[in-house]
Tab-separated table of C-alpha atoms in Angstrom:
chain	number	residue	atom	x	y	z
P	1	MET	CA	135.184	167.427	257.472
P	2	ASN	CA	132.120	165.307	258.145
P	3	SER	CA	128.868	167.056	258.867
P	4	PRO	CA	126.293	165.264	261.030
P	5	MET	CA	124.442	164.221	257.847
P	6	THR	CA	127.418	162.599	256.089
P	7	LYS	CA	129.230	159.382	256.852
P	8	SER	CA	132.863	158.553	256.499
P	9	ILE	CA	134.188	157.286	253.185
P	10	ASP	CA	135.089	153.600	253.443
P	11	LEU	CA	138.439	153.134	251.706
P	12	LEU	CA	140.098	149.890	250.766
P	13	VAL	CA	143.732	150.565	249.909
P	14	ALA	CA	145.570	147.802	248.034
P	15	VAL	CA	149.249	148.732	247.800
P	16	ARG	CA	152.657	147.062	247.823
P	17	ARG	CA	153.930	146.156	251.291
P	18	GLU	CA	156.897	148.548	251.023
P	19	VAL	CA	154.629	151.593	250.595
P	20	ALA	CA	151.696	150.510	252.792
P	21	SER	CA	152.789	152.461	255.871
P	22	ARG	CA	153.079	155.681	253.856
P	23	TYR	CA	149.541	155.292	252.509
P	24	TYR	CA	148.210	154.396	255.944
P	25	LYS	CA	149.855	157.411	257.578
P	26	HIS	CA	148.689	159.854	254.901
P	27	LEU	CA	145.116	158.612	254.475
P	28	ASN	CA	144.433	157.752	258.107
P	29	ALA	CA	145.119	161.396	259.005
P	30	ASN	CA	141.899	162.325	257.191
P	31	LYS	CA	139.023	161.925	259.646
P	32	ASP	CA	136.531	161.596	256.756
P	33	PHE	CA	138.047	158.233	255.827
P	34	SER	CA	137.528	154.806	257.333
P	35	LEU	CA	140.613	152.943	256.167
P	36	HIS	CA	141.532	149.308	255.504
P	37	VAL	CA	144.945	148.581	253.949
P	38	VAL	CA	145.901	145.318	252.237
P	39	THR	CA	149.127	144.430	250.464
P	40	ASP	CA	148.100	142.086	247.672
P	41	ALA	CA	145.344	141.589	245.111
P	42	ASN	CA	143.919	138.452	246.758
P	43	ALA	CA	143.483	140.259	250.078
P	44	ALA	CA	141.704	143.076	248.212
P	45	LEU	CA	139.342	140.585	246.568
P	46	ASP	CA	138.677	138.930	249.942
P	47	ALA	CA	137.917	142.311	251.559
P	48	LEU	CA	135.527	143.247	248.745
P	49	ALA	CA	133.760	139.883	248.961
P	50	ASP	CA	133.283	140.238	252.747
P	51	ARG	CA	129.601	141.085	253.231
P	52	GLU	CA	130.363	142.555	256.668
P	53	ARG	CA	132.627	145.221	255.157
P	54	HIS	CA	131.449	148.153	253.059
P	55	VAL	CA	133.823	149.720	250.528
P	56	ASP	CA	133.105	153.022	248.783
P	57	VAL	CA	136.459	153.506	247.059
P	58	LEU	CA	139.286	151.158	246.185
P	59	VAL	CA	142.713	152.785	245.952
P	60	LEU	CA	144.826	150.416	243.879
P	61	ASP	CA	148.587	150.589	243.450
P	62	ASN	CA	149.602	149.984	239.846
P	63	GLY	CA	152.728	148.318	241.285
P	64	LEU	CA	150.692	145.331	242.460
P	65	SER	CA	150.951	142.433	240.065
P	66	SER	CA	148.196	142.354	237.434
P	67	ALA	CA	146.609	145.625	238.629
P	68	PHE	CA	145.001	146.364	235.257
P	69	ASP	CA	143.540	142.845	235.027
P	70	LEU	CA	142.217	143.289	238.553
P	71	VAL	CA	140.487	146.538	237.574
P	72	ASP	CA	138.773	144.763	234.656
P	73	GLU	CA	137.655	141.938	236.946
P	74	LEU	CA	136.361	144.375	239.573
P	75	ARG	CA	134.395	146.357	236.978
P	76	ALA	CA	132.555	143.185	236.028
P	77	THR	CA	131.931	142.067	239.609
P	78	TYR	CA	131.420	145.427	241.386
P	79	PRO	CA	130.201	147.921	238.765
P	80	ARG	CA	129.421	150.663	241.324
P	81	LEU	CA	132.796	150.452	243.077
P	82	MET	CA	134.825	153.639	242.697
P	83	ILE	CA	138.420	152.826	241.738
P	84	VAL	CA	141.408	155.146	241.973
P	85	LEU	CA	144.516	153.726	240.335
P	86	VAL	CA	147.826	155.068	241.654
P	87	ASP	CA	150.889	155.000	239.416
P	88	GLU	CA	153.684	156.970	241.068
P	89	GLU	CA	156.226	155.940	238.456
P	90	ALA	CA	154.391	157.493	235.515
P	91	ASP	CA	154.483	161.116	234.374
P	92	PHE	CA	150.933	160.684	233.158
P	93	ALA	CA	148.586	157.760	232.811
P	94	LEU	CA	145.241	156.854	231.350
P	95	PRO	CA	142.718	155.466	233.797
P	96	GLY	CA	141.285	152.792	231.501
P	97	GLN	CA	138.558	151.168	233.564
P	98	ALA	CA	139.488	153.104	236.729
P	99	ASP	CA	137.422	156.142	237.718
P	100	GLU	CA	140.498	158.228	238.514
P	101	ILE	CA	144.252	157.969	238.387
P	102	SER	CA	146.854	159.684	240.526
P	103	THR	CA	150.527	159.885	239.608
P	104	MET	CA	151.409	162.089	242.608
P	105	PRO	CA	149.163	160.861	245.427
P	106	PHE	CA	150.826	162.798	248.237
P	107	THR	CA	151.630	166.036	246.408
P	108	ASN	CA	149.086	168.704	247.346
P	109	ASN	CA	146.822	165.975	248.764
P	110	ASP	CA	146.108	164.782	245.210
P	111	LEU	CA	144.796	161.381	246.247
P	112	VAL	CA	142.575	162.788	249.004
P	113	ARG	CA	141.122	165.384	246.617
P	114	ARG	CA	140.388	162.752	243.959
P	115	ILE	CA	138.665	160.430	246.442
P	116	THR	CA	136.595	163.259	247.889
P	117	ARG	CA	135.566	164.499	244.431
P	118	LEU	CA	134.549	161.006	243.311
P	119	MET	CA	132.339	160.541	246.339
P	120	SER	CA	130.854	164.013	245.966
P	121	ASP	CA	130.015	163.265	242.325
P	122	ARG	CA	128.477	159.922	243.345
P	123	GLN	CA	126.327	161.623	245.997
P	124	LEU	CA	125.113	164.202	243.465
P	125	ALA	CA	124.226	161.486	240.970
P	126	THR	CA	122.333	159.586	243.668
P	127	LEU	CA	120.540	162.757	244.715
P	128	ARG	CA	119.491	163.415	241.128
P	129	ALA	CA	118.260	159.845	240.673
P	130	ASP	CA	116.344	159.983	243.962
P	131	SER	CA	114.615	163.216	242.950
P	132	LEU	CA	113.483	161.998	239.506
P	133	PRO	CA	110.295	160.204	240.641
P	134	ALA	CA	109.087	163.341	242.415
P	135	VAL	CA	109.918	165.492	239.384
P	136	ARG	CA	108.087	163.086	237.068
P	137	GLU	CA	105.005	163.134	239.301
P	138	PHE	CA	105.066	166.927	239.412
P	139	ALA	CA	105.377	167.078	235.590
P	140	LYS	CA	102.382	164.745	235.214
P	141	ARG	CA	100.296	166.966	237.468
P	142	LEU	CA	101.338	170.045	235.529
P	143	ARG	CA	100.285	168.451	232.229
P	144	LYS	CA	96.884	167.603	233.723
P	145	ALA	CA	96.381	171.081	235.162
P	146	VAL	CA	93.753	173.162	233.409
P	147	GLY	CA	94.089	176.902	232.971
């Protein structure tokens, strides 16, 4: 649930047309998500290139044509984009260039948990990076302190 200090997670979901409604229904039920669903790789690229739209996490269906090539392309173009690859037809999978992979997205809210954990980890990393200048300044002052 969103606290007053947090914003919703902007999701771009690129899945095959035949499963799009299932993803929309499942992910739109989570009030922490702002959701945009597309049904092909070109629409996903267009949505990511749109400067008016912000995307925190891309959920990408492995069933889309050239999904792995798309992940490689996105890594080069959008290095900070969080990518969750979904492969419902695999017993297990290796993420490759993706940040996470889900083989059972709707079992025990697996996909929701993975997205939430990725964003939580990103926020912690940002918090740590933001605090480093203050820590460095404090360390400098400590080194200069006498007695």
